[in-house]
XYZ file of C-alpha atoms in Angstrom:
206
model
C -18.750 -3.732 8.431
C -16.678 -2.418 5.545
C -15.090 -5.208 3.599
C -13.070 -4.353 0.576
C -12.245 -6.207 -2.587
C -8.689 -7.551 -2.684
C -7.981 -8.074 -6.394
C -4.378 -9.331 -6.605
C -2.853 -10.226 -10.007
C 0.652 -11.586 -10.675
C 2.732 -11.199 -13.832
C 6.230 -12.662 -14.171
C 8.359 -11.407 -17.076
C 11.927 -12.080 -18.126
C 12.833 -8.412 -18.443
C 15.910 -6.449 -17.483
C 14.728 -3.625 -15.222
C 16.459 -0.565 -13.762
C 17.030 -0.490 -10.025
C 13.942 0.776 -8.198
C 11.856 0.300 -5.073
C 8.298 -1.045 -5.070
C 6.235 1.402 -7.093
C 2.690 2.596 -6.323
C 0.308 3.717 -9.055
C -2.877 5.182 -7.562
C -6.017 6.503 -9.223
C -9.367 7.692 -7.875
C -12.914 7.066 -9.030
C -16.111 8.592 -7.629
C -19.772 7.589 -7.600
C -22.506 10.109 -6.946
C -25.187 9.847 -4.274
C -28.105 12.088 -3.316
C -30.300 12.475 -0.264
C -31.042 15.265 2.194
C -31.379 13.172 5.374
C -29.112 10.703 7.149
C -31.438 7.805 6.282
C -31.527 8.817 2.619
C -27.731 9.060 2.442
C -27.379 5.635 4.057
C -29.819 4.158 1.525
C -27.952 5.774 -1.354
C -24.624 4.383 -0.146
C -26.065 0.883 0.220
C -27.596 0.926 -3.291
C -25.015 2.923 -5.291
C -21.746 1.973 -3.592
C -19.259 -0.417 -5.262
C -20.242 -4.073 -5.110
C -17.817 -6.521 -3.530
C -17.860 -9.795 -5.462
C -16.767 -11.867 -2.459
C -19.807 -10.768 -0.411
C -22.281 -9.616 -3.060
C -22.831 -6.491 -0.977
C -22.377 -2.818 -1.756
C -20.118 -0.657 0.382
C -19.517 3.078 0.870
C -16.035 2.850 -0.628
C -13.597 0.341 -2.081
C -10.009 -0.139 -3.160
C -9.127 -2.402 -6.065
C -5.542 -3.703 -6.102
C -3.244 -5.469 -8.535
C 0.361 -6.541 -7.937
C 2.588 -6.709 -11.016
C 5.958 -8.417 -10.546
C 8.669 -8.260 -13.191
C 11.723 -10.458 -12.754
C 14.986 -10.863 -14.636
C 17.147 -13.953 -14.122
C 20.894 -14.521 -14.359
C 22.133 -17.999 -15.245
C 25.608 -19.461 -14.781
C 26.928 -22.929 -15.500
C 25.725 -24.220 -12.132
C 22.965 -21.918 -10.872
C 20.188 -19.506 -11.801
C 19.276 -16.570 -9.611
C 16.964 -13.582 -9.623
C 19.057 -10.724 -10.958
C 16.404 -8.093 -10.337
C 12.787 -8.041 -9.195
C 10.556 -4.985 -9.345
C 7.025 -4.829 -7.944
C 4.351 -2.338 -8.967
C 1.166 -1.999 -6.941
C -1.723 -0.527 -8.922
C -4.713 0.632 -6.885
C -7.990 2.344 -7.721
C -9.711 4.037 -4.788
C -13.490 4.325 -5.211
C -15.138 7.012 -3.074
C -18.641 8.510 -2.720
C -19.432 12.070 -3.795
C -22.526 13.664 -2.264
C -24.675 15.854 -4.503
C -25.448 18.158 -1.604
C -28.966 19.696 -1.645
C -29.091 23.432 -1.123
C -31.328 23.113 1.912
C -29.586 20.230 3.655
C -29.557 20.703 7.436
C -26.294 21.651 9.109
C -26.253 18.444 11.168
C -26.600 16.352 7.982
C -23.743 18.256 6.345
C -21.611 17.775 9.454
C -22.352 14.052 9.522
C -21.495 13.715 5.820
C -18.222 15.591 6.183
C -17.295 13.315 9.082
C -18.356 10.091 7.374
C -16.783 10.855 3.981
C -13.472 11.796 5.625
C -13.495 8.488 7.523
C -14.311 6.502 4.364
C -11.371 8.125 2.560
C -9.032 7.480 5.523
C -10.152 3.849 5.565
C -9.421 3.325 1.877
C -6.086 5.133 2.038
C -5.062 2.735 4.791
C -5.864 -0.172 2.479
C -3.509 1.440 -0.041
C -0.744 1.735 2.563
C -1.102 -1.929 3.523
C -0.819 -2.943 -0.141
C 2.196 -0.680 -0.682
C 3.988 -2.120 2.369
C 3.460 -5.676 1.167
C 4.626 -4.703 -2.307
C 7.884 -3.515 -0.769
C 8.192 -6.686 1.330
C 7.567 -8.822 -1.756
C 10.211 -6.998 -3.770
C 12.741 -7.312 -0.942
C 12.019 -11.023 -0.501
C 12.411 -11.742 -4.207
C 15.686 -9.850 -4.470
C 17.045 -11.619 -1.379
C 16.157 -15.135 -2.558
C 18.920 -17.725 -2.900
C 20.148 -19.052 -6.281
C 18.598 -22.274 -7.549
C 20.080 -25.012 -9.715
C 17.988 -24.081 -12.762
C 15.942 -21.097 -13.922
C 12.824 -23.263 -13.810
C 13.471 -23.796 -10.103
C 14.207 -20.079 -9.649
C 10.866 -19.207 -11.251
C 9.074 -21.729 -9.072
C 10.732 -20.207 -5.994
C 9.687 -16.717 -7.101
C 6.096 -17.907 -7.477
C 6.238 -19.491 -4.014
C 7.584 -16.298 -2.421
C 4.964 -14.214 -4.212
C 2.058 -16.435 -3.202
C 3.141 -16.413 0.445
C 3.514 -12.619 0.566
C 0.184 -11.982 -1.174
C -1.502 -14.345 1.287
C -0.069 -12.308 4.163
C -1.251 -9.155 2.398
C -4.811 -10.468 2.151
C -4.782 -11.506 5.808
C -3.629 -8.045 6.888
C -6.327 -6.377 4.778
C -9.046 -8.594 6.259
C -7.721 -8.056 9.779
C -7.819 -4.302 9.266
C -11.425 -4.481 8.042
C -12.486 -6.566 11.036
C -11.024 -4.057 13.494
C -12.525 -1.119 11.584
C -15.935 -2.788 11.505
C -15.977 -3.434 15.258
C -14.943 0.148 16.059
C -16.978 1.921 13.358
C -19.819 3.325 15.470
C -17.654 4.509 18.370
C -15.136 6.023 15.940
C -17.787 8.012 14.033
C -19.341 9.286 17.270
C -15.916 10.355 18.516
C -15.155 12.139 15.250
C -18.548 13.851 15.289
C -17.976 15.147 18.805
C -14.559 16.426 17.778
C -15.926 18.238 14.722
C -18.818 19.709 16.720
C -16.365 21.091 19.262
C -14.325 22.682 16.482
C -17.478 24.245 15.008
C -18.463 25.604 18.424
C -14.970 27.021 18.895
C -15.077 28.682 15.478
C -12.315 26.477 14.049
C -14.619 25.017 11.384
C -17.535 26.518 9.443
C -20.935 25.120 10.496
C -21.209 23.131 7.240
């Protein structure tokens, strides 16, 4: 089962910001693995993959996430409201990179191509979930009602943020649970599909 670290950080700043939608900043990082057999590749992934602090286990890929929220407030004689909120979601996608031996069998190369593509798809979906919740958080903050004081407005912003990040974490965990249950059948289905494309000459043999 592929569980991923959900590292969510919050920063509130009294800053005037230009109008913008939730912003995504994405970077990639790679770790190398060796092996010329399926068992060796599996061992390499389990010993060299990124470690998830919540489980203490290593995984074939990971996505680290941080939500940065900047808020400006507008105060009148009677109320204080959020004038503008802007959310930035920073993610780092960590993926495996196989140091392919020259004499690796075609079936091992085919399996790796299938597995690595699925790992990348899995992590990119984590990014999409985070980006969607970043947008929802920004919309919720900008739509919040005025409060009597700016202290109350800040407290409301913190409440909205905590609730949205909790929903984000739940969606990420739900996605991992579904992916974990369907992992074996999905990989077998993808392998069959790739093998058919190789047989039909649509893909090189590896």
